[in-house]
C-alpha positions as CSV (number, residue, x, y, z in Angstrom):
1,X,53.9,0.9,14.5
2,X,50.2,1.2,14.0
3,X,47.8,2.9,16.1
4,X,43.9,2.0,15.1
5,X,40.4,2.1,16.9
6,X,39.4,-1.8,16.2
7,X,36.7,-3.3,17.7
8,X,36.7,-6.2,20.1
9,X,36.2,-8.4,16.9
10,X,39.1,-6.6,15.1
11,X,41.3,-6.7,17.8
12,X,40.7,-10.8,18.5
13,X,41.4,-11.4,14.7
14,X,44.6,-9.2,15.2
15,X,46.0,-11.0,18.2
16,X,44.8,-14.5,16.9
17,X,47.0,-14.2,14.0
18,X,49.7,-13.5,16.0
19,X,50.5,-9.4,16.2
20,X,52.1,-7.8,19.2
21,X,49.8,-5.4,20.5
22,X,49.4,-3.2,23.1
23,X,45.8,-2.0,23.7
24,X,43.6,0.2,25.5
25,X,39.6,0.5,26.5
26,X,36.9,-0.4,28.7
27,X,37.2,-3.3,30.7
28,X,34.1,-5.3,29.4
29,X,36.0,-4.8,26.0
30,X,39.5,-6.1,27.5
31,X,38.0,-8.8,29.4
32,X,36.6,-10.5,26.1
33,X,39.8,-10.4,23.7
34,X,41.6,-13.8,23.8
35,X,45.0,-14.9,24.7
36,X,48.0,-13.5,23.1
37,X,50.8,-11.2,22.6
38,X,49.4,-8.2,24.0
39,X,48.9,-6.6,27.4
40,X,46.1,-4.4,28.0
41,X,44.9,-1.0,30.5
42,X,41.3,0.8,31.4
43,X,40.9,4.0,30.2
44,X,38.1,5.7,28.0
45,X,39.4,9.0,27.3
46,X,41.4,8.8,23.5
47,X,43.0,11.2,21.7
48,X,41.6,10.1,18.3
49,X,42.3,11.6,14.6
50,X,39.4,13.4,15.0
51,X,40.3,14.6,18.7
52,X,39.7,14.1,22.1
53,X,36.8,11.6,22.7
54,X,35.4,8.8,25.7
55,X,34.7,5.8,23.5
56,X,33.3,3.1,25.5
57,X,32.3,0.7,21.8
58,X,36.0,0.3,20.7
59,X,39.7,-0.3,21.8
60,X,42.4,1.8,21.2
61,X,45.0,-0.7,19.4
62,X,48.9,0.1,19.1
63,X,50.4,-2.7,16.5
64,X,54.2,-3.5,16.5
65,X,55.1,-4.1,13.1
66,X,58.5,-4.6,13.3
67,X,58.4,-7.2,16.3
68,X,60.0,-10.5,16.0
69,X,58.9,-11.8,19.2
70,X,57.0,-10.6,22.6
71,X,56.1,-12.3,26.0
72,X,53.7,-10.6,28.3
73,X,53.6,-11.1,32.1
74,X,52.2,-9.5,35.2
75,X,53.9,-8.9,38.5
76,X,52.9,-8.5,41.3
77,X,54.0,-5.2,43.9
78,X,56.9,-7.7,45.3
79,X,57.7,-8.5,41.7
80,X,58.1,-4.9,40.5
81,X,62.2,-4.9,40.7
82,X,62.5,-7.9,38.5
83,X,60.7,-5.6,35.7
84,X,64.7,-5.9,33.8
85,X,64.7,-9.3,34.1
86,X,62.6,-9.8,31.0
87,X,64.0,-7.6,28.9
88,X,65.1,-8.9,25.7
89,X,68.6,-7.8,24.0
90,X,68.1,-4.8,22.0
91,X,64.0,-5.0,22.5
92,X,62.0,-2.4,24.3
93,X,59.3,-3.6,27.6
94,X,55.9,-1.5,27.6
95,X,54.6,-1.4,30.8
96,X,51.0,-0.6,32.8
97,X,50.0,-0.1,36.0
98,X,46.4,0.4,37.2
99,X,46.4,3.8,39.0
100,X,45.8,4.6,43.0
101,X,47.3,1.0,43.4
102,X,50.1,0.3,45.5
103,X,52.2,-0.4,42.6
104,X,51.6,3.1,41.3
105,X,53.0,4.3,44.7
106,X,55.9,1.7,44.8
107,X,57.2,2.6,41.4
108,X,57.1,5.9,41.7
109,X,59.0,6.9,44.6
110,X,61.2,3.6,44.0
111,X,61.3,2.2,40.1
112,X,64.4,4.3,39.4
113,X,66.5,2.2,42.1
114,X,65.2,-1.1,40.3
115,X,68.3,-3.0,39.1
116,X,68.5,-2.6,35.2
117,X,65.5,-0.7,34.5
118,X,67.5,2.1,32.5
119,X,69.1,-1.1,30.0
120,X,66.6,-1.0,27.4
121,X,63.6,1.9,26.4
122,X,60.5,1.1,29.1
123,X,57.5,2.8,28.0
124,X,53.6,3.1,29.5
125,X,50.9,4.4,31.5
126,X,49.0,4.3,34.3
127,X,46.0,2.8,34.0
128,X,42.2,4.6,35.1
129,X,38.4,4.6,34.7
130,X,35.6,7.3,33.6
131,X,35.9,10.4,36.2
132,X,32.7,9.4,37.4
133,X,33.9,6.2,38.4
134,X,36.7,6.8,40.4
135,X,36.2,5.4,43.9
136,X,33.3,2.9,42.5
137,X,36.0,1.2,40.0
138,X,39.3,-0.2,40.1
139,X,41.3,0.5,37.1
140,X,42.9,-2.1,35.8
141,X,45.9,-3.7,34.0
142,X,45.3,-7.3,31.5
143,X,47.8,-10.1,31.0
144,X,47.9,-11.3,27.7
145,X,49.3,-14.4,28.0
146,X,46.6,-15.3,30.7
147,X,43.8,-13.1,29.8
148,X,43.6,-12.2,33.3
149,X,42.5,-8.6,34.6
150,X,44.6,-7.2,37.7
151,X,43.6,-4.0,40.1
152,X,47.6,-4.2,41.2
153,X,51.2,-4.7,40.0
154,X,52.0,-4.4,36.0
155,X,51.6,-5.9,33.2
156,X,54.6,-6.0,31.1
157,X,55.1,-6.6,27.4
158,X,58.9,-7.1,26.9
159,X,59.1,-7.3,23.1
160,X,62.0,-8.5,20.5
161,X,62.9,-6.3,17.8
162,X,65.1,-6.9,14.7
163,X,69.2,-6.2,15.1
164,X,69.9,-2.6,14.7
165,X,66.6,-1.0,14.7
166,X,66.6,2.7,16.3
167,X,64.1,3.2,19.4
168,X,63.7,6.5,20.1
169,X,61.4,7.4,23.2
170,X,60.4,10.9,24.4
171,X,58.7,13.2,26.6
172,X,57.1,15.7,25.3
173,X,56.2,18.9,27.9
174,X,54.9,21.6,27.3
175,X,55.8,23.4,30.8
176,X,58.7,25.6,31.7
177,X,60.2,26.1,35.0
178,X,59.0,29.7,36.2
179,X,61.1,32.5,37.7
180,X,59.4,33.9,40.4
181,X,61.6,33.5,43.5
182,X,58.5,33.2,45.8
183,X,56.9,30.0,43.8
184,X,60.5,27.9,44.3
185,X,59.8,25.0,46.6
186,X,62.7,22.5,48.2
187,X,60.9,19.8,50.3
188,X,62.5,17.6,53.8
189,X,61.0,14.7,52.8
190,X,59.9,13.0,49.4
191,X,56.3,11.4,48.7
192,X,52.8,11.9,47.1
193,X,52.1,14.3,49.8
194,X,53.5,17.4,51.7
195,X,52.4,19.9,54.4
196,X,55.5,22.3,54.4
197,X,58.0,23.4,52.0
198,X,61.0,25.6,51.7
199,X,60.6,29.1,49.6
200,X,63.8,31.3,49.9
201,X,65.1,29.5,52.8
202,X,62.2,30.1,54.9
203,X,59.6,27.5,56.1
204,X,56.0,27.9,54.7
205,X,52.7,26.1,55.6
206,X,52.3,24.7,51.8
207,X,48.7,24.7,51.4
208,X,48.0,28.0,53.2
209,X,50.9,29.2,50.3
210,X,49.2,27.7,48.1
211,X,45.7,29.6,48.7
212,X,47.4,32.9,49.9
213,X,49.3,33.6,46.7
214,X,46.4,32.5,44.3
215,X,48.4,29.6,42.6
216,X,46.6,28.4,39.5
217,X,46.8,24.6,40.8
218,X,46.3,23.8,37.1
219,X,50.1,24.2,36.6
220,X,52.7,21.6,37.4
221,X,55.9,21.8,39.7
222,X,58.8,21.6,37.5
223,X,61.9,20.3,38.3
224,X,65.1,19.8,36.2
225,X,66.5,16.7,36.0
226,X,69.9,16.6,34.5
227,X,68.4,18.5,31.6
228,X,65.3,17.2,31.4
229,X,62.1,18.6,32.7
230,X,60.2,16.8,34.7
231,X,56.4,17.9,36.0
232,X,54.7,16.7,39.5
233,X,50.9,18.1,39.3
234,X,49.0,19.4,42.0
235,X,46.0,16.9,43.0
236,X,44.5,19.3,46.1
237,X,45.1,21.4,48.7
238,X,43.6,21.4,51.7
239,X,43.8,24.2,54.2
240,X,41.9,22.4,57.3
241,X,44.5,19.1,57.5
242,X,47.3,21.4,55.8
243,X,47.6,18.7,53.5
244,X,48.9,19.2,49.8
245,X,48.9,15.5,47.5
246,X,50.4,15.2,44.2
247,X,50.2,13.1,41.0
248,X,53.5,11.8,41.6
249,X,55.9,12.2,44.1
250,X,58.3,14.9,44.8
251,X,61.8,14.4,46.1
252,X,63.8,15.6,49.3
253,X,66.5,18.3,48.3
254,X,65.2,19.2,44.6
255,X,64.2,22.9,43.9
256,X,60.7,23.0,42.0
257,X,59.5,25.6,40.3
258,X,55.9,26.4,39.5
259,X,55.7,26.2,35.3
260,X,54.9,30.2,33.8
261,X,51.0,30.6,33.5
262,X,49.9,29.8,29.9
263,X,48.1,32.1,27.4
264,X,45.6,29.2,26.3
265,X,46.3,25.9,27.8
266,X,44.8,24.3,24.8
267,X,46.8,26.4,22.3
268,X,50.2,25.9,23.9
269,X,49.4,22.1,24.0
270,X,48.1,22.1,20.3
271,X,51.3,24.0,19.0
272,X,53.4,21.8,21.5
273,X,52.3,18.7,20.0
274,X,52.1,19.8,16.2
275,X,55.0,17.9,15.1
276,X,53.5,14.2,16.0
277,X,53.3,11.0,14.0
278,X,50.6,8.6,13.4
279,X,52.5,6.1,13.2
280,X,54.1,6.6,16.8
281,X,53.4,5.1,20.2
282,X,52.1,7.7,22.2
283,X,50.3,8.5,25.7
284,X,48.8,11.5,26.8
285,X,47.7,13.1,30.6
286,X,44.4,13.5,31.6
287,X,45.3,16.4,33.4
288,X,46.3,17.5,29.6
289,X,42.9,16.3,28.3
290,X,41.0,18.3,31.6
291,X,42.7,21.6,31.2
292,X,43.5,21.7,27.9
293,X,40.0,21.0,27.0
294,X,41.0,18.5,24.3
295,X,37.5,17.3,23.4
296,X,37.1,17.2,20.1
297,X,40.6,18.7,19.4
298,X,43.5,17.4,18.2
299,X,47.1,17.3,19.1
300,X,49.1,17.6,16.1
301,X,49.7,14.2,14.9
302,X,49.4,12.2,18.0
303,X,46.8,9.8,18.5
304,X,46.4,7.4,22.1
305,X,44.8,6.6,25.2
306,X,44.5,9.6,27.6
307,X,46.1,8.1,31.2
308,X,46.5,8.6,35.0
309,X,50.2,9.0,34.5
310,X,52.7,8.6,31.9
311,X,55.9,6.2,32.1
312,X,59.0,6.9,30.2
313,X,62.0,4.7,32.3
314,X,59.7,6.5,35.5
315,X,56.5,8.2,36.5
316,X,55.5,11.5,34.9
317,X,52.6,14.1,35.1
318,X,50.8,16.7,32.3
319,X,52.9,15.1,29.7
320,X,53.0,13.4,26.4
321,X,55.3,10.1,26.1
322,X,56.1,9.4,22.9
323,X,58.2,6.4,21.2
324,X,59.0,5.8,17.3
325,X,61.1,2.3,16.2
326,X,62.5,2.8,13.2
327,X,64.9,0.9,10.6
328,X,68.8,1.3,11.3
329,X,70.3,4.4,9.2
């Protein structure tokens, strides 16, 4: 893979002679590429080579070398279960999906149950806009083969890939599940949003919790799925409506536990990130970008669009995707 900053002249040449791409930018720039392999998402926060930056004057390109073959296509929200039914044998299917959408909800609290999502490596992010313009734009999601922008469902890029090549996709998270008995929360119900919570069998008020003990909001939930540790950040609290909404949705029954408090957010995430390639597909989380205070630093070797979400097979928060395709051994 290749990961460039191209400009909307670069990038047409690219895709006019005939490389599968997968790209990121500001819609004005999207909106003028032509017709091809590619799919496209909003964003103008990067992670660049020279660190964190908004670029507005280029797009963030991601070329598949190694790709024999791609077809890009949108669904709609009543689509989103047939996301397996384009994958290609041995391939791997990058995916988008414009954030505060109703496809963002829908896949999150239900992609997992989607029949044959887990058959091949699915890989992508949640598309947004400036900070300032959230509320006044849409973020949005292109379809390649159409050229056509979309404020809902996903655009999908299920690619071919040679026999025997090695896909290897990854989260990388920086957060560990913390041990303090009083910040371990089951919850009844599952969803973006949630007013109580259990902590050592006993019923709390979430947000009033929340704002009584002084939790540093900055830090994720963390639960442990099967091994691997999965992060659902806090997006407010609100003591009048009781109201506490997340980034992604938490589910009935699982124990979370707030992640331990970090030294220096950016430092953790710097040394976190130090092993990256260049030449790998990667994603990183806004809330990364925010906290960590990755303007105009860098994150090892990892270069990519900074997103509303990260997808590795499902929806993740304050984390890193990754993905390397490599020759057979």
């Amino acid at each position: 893979m290749k990961n460039e900053m191209l400009t909307v002249t670069e990038a047409s040449a690219r895709i006019e002679a005939g490389d599968v791409m997968v790209i990121a930018g500001d819609e004005t720039l999207l909106a003028q590429l032509p017709k091809g392999a590619w799919i496209g998402g909003t964003t103008v926060y990067f992670v660049t080579e020279t660190g964190g930056a908004v670029v507005r004057d280029k797009l963030f390109c991601t070329t598949f070398a190694k790709a024999t073959g791609a077809t890009p296509r949108h669904v709609d929200v009543a689509g989103l279960p047939t996301i397996a039914e384009g994958y290609k044998t041995g391939g791997v299917t990058m995916i988008m999906i414009p954030a505060f959408s109703v496809a963002h909800s829908q896949f999150a609290v239900d992609g997992q149950t989607y029949p044959g999502l887990f058959d091949q490596p699915l890989a992508g992010w949640i598309t947004g806009v400036h900070l300032d313009d959230i509320g006044k734009k849409a973020p949005k999601v292109f379809d390649g083969a159409t050229g056509v922008a979309h404020d809902e469902g996903a655009a999908l890029l299920h690619i071919a890939l040679p026999e025997g090549v090695q896909i290897d996709l990854d989260i990388l998270n920086i957060f560990a599940q913390g041990d303090d008995e009083k910040l371990r929360f089951v919850f009844e119900e599952g969803g973006f949003s949630a007013k109580t919570a259990t902590v050592n069998g006993a019923q709390v008020k979430l947000a009033d919790y929340i704002t009584d003990n002084k939790i540093d909001t900055r830090l994720p939930l963390v639960a442990n799925y099967a091994g691997a540790l999965v992060n659902v950040s806090i997006q407010s609290v609100d003591t009048e409506t009781g109201e506490v909404k997340f980034y992604a949705p938490v589910v009935a029954g699982v124990e979370y536990r707030m992640a331990n408090a970090l030294g220096s957010y950016a430092q953790a995430f710097a040394q976190g990130a130090s092993d990256g390639g260049a030449d790998q597909y990667s994603c990183n989380c806004i809330l990364n970008y925010l906290y960590g205070e990755l303007e105009g630093q860098r994150t090892g070797g990892f270069t990519g669009p900074v997103t509303f979400g990260e997808i590795a097979y499902i929806l993740l928060n304050q984390t890193l995707v990754r993905m390397d395709i490599n020759d057979a051994a």
